[in-house]
Coordinates of C-alpha atoms in Angstrom, one line a residue:
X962 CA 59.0 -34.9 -21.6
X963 CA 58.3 -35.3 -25.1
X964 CA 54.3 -35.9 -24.2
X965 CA 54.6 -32.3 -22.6
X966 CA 56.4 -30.6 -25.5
X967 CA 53.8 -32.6 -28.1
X968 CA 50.8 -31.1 -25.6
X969 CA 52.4 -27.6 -25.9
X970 CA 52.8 -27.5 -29.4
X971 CA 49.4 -28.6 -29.6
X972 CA 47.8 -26.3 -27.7
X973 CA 49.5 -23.4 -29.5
X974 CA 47.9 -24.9 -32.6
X975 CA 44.5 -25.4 -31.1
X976 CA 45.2 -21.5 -29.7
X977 CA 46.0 -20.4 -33.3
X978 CA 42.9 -22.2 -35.0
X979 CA 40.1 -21.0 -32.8
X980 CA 37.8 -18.6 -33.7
X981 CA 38.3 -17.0 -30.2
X982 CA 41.7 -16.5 -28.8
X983 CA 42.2 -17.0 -25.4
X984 CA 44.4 -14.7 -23.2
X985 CA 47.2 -15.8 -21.2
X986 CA 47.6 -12.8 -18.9
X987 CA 50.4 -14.1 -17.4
X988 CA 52.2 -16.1 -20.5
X989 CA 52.8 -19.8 -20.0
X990 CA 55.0 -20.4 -17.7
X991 CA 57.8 -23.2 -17.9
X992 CA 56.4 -26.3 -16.2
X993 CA 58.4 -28.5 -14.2
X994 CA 57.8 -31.1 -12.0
X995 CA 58.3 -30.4 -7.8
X996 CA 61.6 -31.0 -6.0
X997 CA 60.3 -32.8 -3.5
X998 CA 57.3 -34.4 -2.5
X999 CA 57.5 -34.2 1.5
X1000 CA 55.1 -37.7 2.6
X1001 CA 56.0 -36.2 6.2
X1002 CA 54.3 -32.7 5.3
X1003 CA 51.2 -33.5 7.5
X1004 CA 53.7 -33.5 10.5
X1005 CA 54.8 -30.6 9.3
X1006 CA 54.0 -27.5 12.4
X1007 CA 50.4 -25.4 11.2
X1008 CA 50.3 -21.9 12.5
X1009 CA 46.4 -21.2 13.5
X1010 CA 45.5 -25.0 13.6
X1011 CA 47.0 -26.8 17.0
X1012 CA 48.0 -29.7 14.3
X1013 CA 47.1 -30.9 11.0
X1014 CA 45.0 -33.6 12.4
X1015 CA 42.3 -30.6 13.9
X1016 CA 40.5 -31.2 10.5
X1017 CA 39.6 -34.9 10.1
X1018 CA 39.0 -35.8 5.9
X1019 CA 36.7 -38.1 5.6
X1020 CA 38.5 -41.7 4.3
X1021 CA 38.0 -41.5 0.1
X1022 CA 35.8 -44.3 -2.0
X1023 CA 38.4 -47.3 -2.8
X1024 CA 40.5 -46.9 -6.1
X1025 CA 38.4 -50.2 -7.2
X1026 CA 34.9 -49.0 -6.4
X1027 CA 32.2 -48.5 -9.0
X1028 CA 32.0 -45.1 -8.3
X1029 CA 35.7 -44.3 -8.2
X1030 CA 36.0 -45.6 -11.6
X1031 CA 33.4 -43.6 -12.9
X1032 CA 34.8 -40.5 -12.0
X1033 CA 38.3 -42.1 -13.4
X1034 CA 36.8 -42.8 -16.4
X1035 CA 35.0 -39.3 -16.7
X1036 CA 38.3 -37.8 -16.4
X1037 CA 40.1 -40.2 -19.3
X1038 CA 37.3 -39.5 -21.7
X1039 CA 37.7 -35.6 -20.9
X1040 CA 40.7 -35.1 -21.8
X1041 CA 40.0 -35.2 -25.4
X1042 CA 37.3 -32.7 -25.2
X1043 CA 39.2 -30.1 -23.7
X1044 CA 38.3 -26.7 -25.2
X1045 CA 40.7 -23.4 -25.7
X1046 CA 39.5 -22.0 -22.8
X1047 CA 39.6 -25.1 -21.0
X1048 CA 43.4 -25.3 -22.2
X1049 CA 44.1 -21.9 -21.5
X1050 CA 42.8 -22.6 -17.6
X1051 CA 44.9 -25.9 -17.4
X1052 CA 48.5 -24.1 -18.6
X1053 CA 47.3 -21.0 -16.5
X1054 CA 47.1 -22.7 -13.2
X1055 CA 50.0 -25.5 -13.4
X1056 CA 52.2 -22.4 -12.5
X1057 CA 51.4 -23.5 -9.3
X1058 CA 48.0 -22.7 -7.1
X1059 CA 49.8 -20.6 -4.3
X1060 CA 51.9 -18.2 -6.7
X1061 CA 48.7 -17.6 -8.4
X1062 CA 46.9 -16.6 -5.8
X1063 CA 49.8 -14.5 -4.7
X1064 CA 49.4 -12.5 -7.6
X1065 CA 45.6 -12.2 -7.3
X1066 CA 46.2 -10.8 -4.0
X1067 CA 48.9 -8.7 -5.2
X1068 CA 46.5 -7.4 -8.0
X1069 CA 43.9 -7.0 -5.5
X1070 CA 46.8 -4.9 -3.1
X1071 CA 47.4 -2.2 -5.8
X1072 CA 44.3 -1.9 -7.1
X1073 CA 43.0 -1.1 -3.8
X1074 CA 46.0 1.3 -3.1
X1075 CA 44.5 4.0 -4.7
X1076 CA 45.4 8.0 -4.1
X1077 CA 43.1 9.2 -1.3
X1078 CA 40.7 11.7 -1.9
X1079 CA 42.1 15.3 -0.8
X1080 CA 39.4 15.9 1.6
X1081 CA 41.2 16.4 5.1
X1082 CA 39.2 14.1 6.3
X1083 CA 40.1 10.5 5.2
X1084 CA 43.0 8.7 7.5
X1085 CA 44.5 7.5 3.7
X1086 CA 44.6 5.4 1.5
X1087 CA 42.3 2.6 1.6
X1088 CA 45.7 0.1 1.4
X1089 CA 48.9 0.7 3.0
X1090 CA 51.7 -0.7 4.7
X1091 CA 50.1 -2.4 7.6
X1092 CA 46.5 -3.4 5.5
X1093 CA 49.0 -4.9 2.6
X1094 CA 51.0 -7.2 5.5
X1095 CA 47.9 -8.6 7.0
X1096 CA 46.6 -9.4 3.7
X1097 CA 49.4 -11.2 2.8
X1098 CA 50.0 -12.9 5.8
X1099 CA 46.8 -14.5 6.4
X1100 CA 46.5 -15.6 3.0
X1101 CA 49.4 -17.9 3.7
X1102 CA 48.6 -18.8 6.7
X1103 CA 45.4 -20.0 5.1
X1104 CA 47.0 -21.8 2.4
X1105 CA 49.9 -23.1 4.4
X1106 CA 47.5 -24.9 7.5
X1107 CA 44.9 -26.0 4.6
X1108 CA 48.1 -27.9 2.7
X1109 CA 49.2 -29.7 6.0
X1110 CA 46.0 -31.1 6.2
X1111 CA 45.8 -32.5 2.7
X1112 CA 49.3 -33.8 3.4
X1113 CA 48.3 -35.6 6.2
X1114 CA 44.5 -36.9 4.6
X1115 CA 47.1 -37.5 1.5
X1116 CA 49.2 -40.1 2.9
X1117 CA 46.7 -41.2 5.2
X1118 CA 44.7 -42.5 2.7
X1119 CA 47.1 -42.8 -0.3
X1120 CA 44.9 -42.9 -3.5
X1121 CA 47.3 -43.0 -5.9
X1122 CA 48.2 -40.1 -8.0
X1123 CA 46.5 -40.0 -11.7
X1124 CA 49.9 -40.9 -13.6
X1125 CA 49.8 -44.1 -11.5
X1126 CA 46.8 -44.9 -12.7
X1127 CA 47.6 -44.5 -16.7
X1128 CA 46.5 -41.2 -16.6
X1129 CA 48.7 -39.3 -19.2
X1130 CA 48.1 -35.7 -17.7
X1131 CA 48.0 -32.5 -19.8
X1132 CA 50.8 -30.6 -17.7
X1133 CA 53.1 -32.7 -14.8
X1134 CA 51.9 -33.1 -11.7
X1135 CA 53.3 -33.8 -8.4
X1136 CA 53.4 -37.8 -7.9
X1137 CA 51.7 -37.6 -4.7
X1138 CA 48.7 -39.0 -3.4
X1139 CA 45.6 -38.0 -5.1
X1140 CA 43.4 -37.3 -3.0
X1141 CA 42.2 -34.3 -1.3
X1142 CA 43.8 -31.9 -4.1
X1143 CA 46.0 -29.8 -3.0
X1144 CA 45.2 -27.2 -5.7
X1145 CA 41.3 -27.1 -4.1
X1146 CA 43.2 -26.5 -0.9
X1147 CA 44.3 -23.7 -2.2
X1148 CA 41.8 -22.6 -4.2
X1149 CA 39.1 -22.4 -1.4
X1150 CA 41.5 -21.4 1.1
X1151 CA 42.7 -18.3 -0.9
X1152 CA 39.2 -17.7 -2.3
X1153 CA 37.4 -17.5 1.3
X1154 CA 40.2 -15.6 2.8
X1155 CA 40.7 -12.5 -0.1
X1156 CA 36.8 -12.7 -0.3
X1157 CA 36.6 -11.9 3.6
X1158 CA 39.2 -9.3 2.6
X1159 CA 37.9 -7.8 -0.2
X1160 CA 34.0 -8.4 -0.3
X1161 CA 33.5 -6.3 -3.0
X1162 CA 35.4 -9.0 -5.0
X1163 CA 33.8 -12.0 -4.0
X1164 CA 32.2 -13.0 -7.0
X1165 CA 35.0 -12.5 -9.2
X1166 CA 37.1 -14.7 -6.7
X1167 CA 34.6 -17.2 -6.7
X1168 CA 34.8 -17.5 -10.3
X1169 CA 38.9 -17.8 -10.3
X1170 CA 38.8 -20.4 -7.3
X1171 CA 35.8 -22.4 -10.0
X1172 CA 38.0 -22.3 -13.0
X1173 CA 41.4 -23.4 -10.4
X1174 CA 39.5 -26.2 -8.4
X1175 CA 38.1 -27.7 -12.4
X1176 CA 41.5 -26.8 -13.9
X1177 CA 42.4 -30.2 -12.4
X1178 CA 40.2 -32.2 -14.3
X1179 CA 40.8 -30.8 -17.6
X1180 CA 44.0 -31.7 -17.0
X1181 CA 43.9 -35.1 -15.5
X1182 CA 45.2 -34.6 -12.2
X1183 CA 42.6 -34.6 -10.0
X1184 CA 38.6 -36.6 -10.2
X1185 CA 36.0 -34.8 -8.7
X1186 CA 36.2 -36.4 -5.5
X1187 CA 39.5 -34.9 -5.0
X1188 CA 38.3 -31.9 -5.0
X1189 CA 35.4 -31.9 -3.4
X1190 CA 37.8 -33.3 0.0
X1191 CA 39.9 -30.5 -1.0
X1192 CA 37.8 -27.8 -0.7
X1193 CA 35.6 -28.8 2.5
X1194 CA 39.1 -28.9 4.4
X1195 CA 40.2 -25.4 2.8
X1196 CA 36.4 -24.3 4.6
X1197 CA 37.0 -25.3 7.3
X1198 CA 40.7 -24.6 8.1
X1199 CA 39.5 -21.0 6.1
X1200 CA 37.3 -20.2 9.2
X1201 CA 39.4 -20.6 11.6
X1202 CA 42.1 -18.1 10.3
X1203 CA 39.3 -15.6 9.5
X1204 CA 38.1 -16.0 13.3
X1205 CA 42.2 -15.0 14.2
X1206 CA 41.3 -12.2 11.8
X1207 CA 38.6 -10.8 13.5
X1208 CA 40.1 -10.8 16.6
X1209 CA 44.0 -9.9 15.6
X1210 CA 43.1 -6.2 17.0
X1211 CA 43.7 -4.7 13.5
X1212 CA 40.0 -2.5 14.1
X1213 CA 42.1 -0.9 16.9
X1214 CA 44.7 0.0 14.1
X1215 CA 42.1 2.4 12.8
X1216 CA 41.3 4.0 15.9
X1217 CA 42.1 8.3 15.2
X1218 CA 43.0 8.7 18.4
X1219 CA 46.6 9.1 17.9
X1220 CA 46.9 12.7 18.9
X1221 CA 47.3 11.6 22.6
X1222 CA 50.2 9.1 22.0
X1223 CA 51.4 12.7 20.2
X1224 CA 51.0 14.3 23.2
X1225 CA 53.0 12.0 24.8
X1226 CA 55.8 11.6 22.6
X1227 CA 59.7 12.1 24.3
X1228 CA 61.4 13.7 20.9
X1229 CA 61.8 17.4 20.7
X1230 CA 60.3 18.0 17.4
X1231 CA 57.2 15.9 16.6
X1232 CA 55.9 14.8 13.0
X1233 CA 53.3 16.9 11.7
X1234 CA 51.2 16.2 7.7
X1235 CA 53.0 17.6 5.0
X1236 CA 49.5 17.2 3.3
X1237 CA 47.7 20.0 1.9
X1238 CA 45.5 20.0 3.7
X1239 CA 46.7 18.4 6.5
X1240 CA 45.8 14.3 6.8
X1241 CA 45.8 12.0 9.6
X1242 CA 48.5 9.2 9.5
X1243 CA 47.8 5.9 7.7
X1244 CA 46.6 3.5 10.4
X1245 CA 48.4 4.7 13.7
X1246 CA 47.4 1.9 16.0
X1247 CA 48.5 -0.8 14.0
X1248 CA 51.1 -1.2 16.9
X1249 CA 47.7 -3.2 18.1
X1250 CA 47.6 -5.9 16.3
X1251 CA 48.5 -9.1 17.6
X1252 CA 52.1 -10.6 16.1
X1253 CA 52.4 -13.7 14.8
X1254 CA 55.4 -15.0 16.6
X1255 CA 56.7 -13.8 20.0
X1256 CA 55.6 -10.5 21.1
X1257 CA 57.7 -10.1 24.0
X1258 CA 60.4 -10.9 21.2
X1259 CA 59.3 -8.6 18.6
X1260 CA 58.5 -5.4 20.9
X1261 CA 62.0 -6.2 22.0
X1262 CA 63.3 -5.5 18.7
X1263 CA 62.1 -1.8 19.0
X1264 CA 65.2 0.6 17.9
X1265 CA 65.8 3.2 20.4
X1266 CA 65.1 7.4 20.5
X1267 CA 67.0 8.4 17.8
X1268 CA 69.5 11.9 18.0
X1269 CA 67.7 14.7 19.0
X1270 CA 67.2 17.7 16.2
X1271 CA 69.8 20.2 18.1
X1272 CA 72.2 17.0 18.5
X1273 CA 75.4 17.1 16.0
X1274 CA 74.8 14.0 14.7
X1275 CA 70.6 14.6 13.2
X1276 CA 72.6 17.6 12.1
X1277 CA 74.8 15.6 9.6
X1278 CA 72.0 13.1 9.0
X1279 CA 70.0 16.3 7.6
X1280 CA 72.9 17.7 5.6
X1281 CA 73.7 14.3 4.1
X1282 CA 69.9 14.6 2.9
X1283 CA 70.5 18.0 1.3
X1284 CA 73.2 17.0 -0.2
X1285 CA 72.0 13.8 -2.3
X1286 CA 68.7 15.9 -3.1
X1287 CA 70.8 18.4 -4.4
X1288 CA 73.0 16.4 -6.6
X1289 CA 70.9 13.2 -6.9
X1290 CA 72.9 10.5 -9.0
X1291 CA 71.2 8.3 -11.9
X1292 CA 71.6 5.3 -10.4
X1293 CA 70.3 7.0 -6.4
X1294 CA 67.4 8.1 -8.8
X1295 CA 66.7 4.5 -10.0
X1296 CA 66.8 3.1 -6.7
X1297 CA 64.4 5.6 -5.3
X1298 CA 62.1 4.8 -8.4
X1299 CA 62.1 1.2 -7.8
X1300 CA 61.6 0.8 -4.3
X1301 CA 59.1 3.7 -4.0
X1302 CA 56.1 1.5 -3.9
X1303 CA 53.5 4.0 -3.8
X1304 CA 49.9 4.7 -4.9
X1305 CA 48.9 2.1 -7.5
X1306 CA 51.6 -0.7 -6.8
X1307 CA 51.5 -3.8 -4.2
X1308 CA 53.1 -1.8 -1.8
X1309 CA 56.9 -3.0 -0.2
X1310 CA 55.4 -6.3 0.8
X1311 CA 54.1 -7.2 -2.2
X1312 CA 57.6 -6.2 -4.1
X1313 CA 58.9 -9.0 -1.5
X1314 CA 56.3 -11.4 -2.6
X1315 CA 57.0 -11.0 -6.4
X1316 CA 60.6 -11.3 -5.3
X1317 CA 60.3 -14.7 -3.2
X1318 CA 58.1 -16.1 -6.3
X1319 CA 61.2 -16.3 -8.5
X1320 CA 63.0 -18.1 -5.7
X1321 CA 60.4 -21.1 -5.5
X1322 CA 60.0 -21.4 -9.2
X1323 CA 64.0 -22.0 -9.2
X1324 CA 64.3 -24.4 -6.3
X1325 CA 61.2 -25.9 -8.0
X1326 CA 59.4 -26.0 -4.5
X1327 CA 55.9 -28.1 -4.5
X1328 CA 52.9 -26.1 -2.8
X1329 CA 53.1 -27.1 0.6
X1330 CA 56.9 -25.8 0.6
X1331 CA 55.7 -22.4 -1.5
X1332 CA 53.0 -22.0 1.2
X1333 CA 55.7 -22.4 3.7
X1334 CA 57.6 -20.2 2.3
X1335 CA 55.3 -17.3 1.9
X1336 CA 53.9 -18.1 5.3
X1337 CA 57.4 -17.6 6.7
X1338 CA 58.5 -14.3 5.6
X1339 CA 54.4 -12.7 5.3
X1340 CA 54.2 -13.3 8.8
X1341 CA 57.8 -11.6 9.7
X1342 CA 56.9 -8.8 7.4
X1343 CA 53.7 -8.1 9.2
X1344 CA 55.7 -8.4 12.7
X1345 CA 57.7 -6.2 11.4
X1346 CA 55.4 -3.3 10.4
X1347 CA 53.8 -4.0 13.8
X1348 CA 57.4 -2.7 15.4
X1349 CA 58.0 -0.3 13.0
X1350 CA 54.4 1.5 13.9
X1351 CA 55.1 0.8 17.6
X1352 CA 58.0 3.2 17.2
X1353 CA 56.6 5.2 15.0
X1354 CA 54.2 6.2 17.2
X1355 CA 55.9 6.4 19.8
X1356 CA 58.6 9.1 18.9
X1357 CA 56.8 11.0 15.7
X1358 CA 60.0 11.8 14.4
X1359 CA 59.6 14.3 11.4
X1360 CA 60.4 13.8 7.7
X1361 CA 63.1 15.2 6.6
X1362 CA 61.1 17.9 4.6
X1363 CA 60.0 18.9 7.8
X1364 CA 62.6 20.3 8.7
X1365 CA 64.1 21.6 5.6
X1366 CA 61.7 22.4 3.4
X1367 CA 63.8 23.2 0.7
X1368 CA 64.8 19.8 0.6
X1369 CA 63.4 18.2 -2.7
X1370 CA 62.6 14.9 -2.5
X1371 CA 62.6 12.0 -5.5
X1372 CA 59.5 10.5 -4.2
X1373 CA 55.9 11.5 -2.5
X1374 CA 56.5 11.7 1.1
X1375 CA 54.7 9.0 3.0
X1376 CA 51.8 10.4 5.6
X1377 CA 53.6 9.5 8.6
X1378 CA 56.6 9.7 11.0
X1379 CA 59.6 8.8 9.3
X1380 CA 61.6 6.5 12.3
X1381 CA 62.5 4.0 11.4
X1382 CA 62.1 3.4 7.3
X1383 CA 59.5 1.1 6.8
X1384 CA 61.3 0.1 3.8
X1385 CA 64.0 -1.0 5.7
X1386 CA 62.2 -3.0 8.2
X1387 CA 59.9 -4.9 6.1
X1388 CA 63.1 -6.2 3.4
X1389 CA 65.1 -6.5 6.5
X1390 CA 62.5 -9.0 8.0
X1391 CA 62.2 -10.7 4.1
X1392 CA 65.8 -11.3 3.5
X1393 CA 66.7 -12.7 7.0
X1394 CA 63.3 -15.2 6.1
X1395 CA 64.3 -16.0 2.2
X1396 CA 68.2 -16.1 3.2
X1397 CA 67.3 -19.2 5.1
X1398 CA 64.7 -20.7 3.2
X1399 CA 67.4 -20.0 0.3
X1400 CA 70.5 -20.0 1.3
X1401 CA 72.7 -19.5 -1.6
X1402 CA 70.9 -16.8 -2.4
X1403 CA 70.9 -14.8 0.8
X1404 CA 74.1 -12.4 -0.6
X1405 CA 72.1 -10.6 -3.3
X1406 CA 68.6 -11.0 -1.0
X1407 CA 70.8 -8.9 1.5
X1408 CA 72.3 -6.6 -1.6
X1409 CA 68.4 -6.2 -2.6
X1410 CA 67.2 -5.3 0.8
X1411 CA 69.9 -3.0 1.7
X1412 CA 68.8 -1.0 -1.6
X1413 CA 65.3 -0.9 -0.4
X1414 CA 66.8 0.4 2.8
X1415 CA 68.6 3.4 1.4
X1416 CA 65.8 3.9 -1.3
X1417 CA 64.3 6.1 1.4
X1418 CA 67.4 8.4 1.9
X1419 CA 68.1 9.0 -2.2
X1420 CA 64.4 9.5 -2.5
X1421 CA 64.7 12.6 0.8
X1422 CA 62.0 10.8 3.0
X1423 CA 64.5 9.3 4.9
X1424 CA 67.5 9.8 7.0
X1425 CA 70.2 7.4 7.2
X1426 CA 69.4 6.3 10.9
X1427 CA 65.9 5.8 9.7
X1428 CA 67.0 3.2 7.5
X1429 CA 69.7 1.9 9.7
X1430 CA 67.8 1.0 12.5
X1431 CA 64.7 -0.1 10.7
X1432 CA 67.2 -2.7 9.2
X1433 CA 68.2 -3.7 12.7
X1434 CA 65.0 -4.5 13.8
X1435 CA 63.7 -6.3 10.4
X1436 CA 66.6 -8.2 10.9
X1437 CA 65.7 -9.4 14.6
X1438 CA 62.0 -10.2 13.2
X1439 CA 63.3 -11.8 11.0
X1440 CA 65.4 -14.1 12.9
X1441 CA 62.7 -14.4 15.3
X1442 CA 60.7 -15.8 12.5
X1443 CA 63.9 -18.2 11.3
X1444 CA 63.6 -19.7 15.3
X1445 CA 60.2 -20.5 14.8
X1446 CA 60.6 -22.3 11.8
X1447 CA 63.6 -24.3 12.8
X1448 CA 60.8 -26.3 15.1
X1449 CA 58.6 -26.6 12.5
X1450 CA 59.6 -29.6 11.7
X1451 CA 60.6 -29.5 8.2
X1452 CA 64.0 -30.9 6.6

């Protein structure tokens, strides 16, 4: 401990004295060492890959070769010649490779979610609901099969870890086997997946994925070779989740042709744009695209038609609507506020993601548990939206303010039919996940997704059995999700 405090006070020295500051964009982080180091991981169940053992890694140069202890040597020597920027990579990165990349996708999310242009034309937004839980979830998936295979190449091979070897590294690292790195896992992984994403970013990836993959060296947890067995898997594995992606059925999501399922829809009042001018709804199919886990199990988890306009009970749904827009409390005002998620912001699955990142920094969870983690509730989340546009889509129930226009609501209204909240669906789906992967923290997880449930009614864009039945059917997905992962075969 005391050789990390010395290298931190040391580096805030060497940051002080240079002529050019580094920026920390994201502060520097407490650094502690995993929970757990999981030898079994490679055993663990992959989601795209049939096992971890699809991707063979070549067997590594002996720890007493001539050309191991080169590179060993290299890496010693370095570590005195670290530069600022150097430093400021190393302290950057040891937060962990699969939060970070979390956040560059959640940068990439909002920046993307951008107002659409009011020309009647565009469907919306370039980013929304069901575009934001695809992202996410296959850049887990991605980083969650490429970890099981360095798991298994990892204890496979066993090269010992740096701080075995008399390495005294610049930040802790996991004492696992060296070699492939798991942080070049991750780093090609997340780079080839957001750049098939966002190809308009690719460079600027590249060059994050560069500085994460060499971040290792600098601080003497990884040689070269390590990383070069690291990313080759992370290609490979990368491929194969991109080839999912191109068939998942999300282009079908973008299909316009959602005025025949209008046509067709059994409610008696059906969801028209409040837009000026009128817009067509944020991708309609996404209903399309294929689930992750059970799809007989997930469309099972669609709610119901809900009470009919000239039925007493939509009656007292609408007047409890009027009634909180018309004496909207501080604290309904905050919750609205917080859990709008709009234009601009990472969108309700993002919120989850930056949630679920405290969580694995407290249980101190090592990557291939993070990845799990994400990979868990990302893929519930995007089964839920899936459900939630089925239904959708199938009813067009109107927004509130479409029946009442008077009604003033504390938020924009979302282009599209209001059953069942989306809100509610998607934090439904993330709580049931996180309540299992954490479990003493599933009673505020529940308090924080039952606030993004009502979030819609205080805001006016939602009626209470929007938000009720959206949490039922998060809640299923979610579970669904929780029966998948009991097989998994992780402790």
């Amino acid at each position: 401990m005391k050789t990390y405090l010395s290298f931190l006070v040391l580096s805030l020295l060497l940051l002080l004295a240079g002529c050019k500051e580094p920026v920390i964009d994201e502060g520097i982080e407490p650094f502690t060492e995993p929970a757990t180091t999981d030898p079994d991981g490679g055993n663990w169940r992959p989601v795209v890959l049939k096992s971890a053992a699809d991707i063979s890694v070549p067997q590594p140069a002996a720890v007493t070769s001539n050309a191991y202890q080169a590179e060993l040597a290299s890496v010693k020597n370095g570590l005195l010649g670290v530069n600022p920027e150097q430093n400021t990579a190393v302290t950057y990165w040891a937060a962990g490779g699969v939060l970070r990349w979390n956040q560059i996708a959640r940068q990439l999310v909002a920046k993307y979610n951008a107002v659409p242009e009011n020309d009647g034309i565009t469907a919306s937004s370039p980013i929304t609901d069901p575009y934001a839980a695809r992202i996410f979830a296959l850049l887990s998936v991605a980083q969650y099969d490429a970890l099981l295979v360095t798991w298994r190449a990892k204890y496979q091979y066993n090269r010992p870890s740096l701080i075995r070897q008399d390495v005294i590294t610049r930040v802790p690292i996991a004492d696992v086997p060296s070699y492939p790195s798991e942080d070049a896992a991750i780093a090609e992984a997340s780079y080839q997946l957001l750049a098939y994403l966002f190809p308009d970013e690719a460079n600027w990836l590249k060059t994050k994925a560069t500085e994460h993959k060499q971040s290792r060296v600098w601080a003497g947890a990884n040689v070269p070779s390590d990383l070069k067995a690291g990313e080759d898997l992370a290609t490979a594995v990368a491929a194969k989740v991109i080839t999912r992606a191109k068939t998942d059925g999300f282009g079908s999501a973008l299909n316009t042709n959602w005025e025949t399922l209008l046509a067709k829809a059994p409610y008696d009042v059906t969801w028209k744009s409040l837009e000026i001018p009128a817009r067509p709804p944020m991708a309609p199919l996404s209903s399309q695209v294929k689930t992750w886990f059970d799809s007989a199990a997930v469309a099972r988890s669609q709610p119901g038609l809900p009470p009919a306009t000239t039925s007493a009970e939509f009656q007292k749904a609408l007047t409890e609507v009027r009634e909180i827009a018309n004496a909207r409390t501080r604290e309904q005002w905050r919750i609205a506020d917080f859990w709008a998620d709009g234009a601009g912001t990472y969108t309700p699955l993002g919120h989850w993601n930056r949630l679920a990142e405290d969580l694995v920094r407290q249980a101190r969870q090592n990557e291939l548990r993070t990845a799990r983690t994400y990979a868990l509730m990302n893929r519930a989340m995007q089964d839920g939206v899936v459900v939630g546009w089925l239904t959708k889509y199938r009813y067009f129930v109107p927004r509130p303010s479409q029946i009442d226009p008077a009604i003033k609501t504390a938020t924009v209204i979302p282009n599209s039919p209001g059953y069942p909240s989306s809100h509610a669906t998607i934090s439904a789906a993330a709580a049931t996940v996180l309540s299992y992967v954490f479990p003493d923290e599933a009673t505020n997880l529940n308090a924080q997704a039952a606030e993004a449930a009502i979030s819609g009614l205080y805001g006016g864009v939602h009626y209470r059995f929007d938000t009720e039945a959206g949490t039922k059917s998060g809640t299923t997905v979610g579970q669904i999700a929780i029966d998948w992962a009991k097989t998994d075969g992780v402790k």
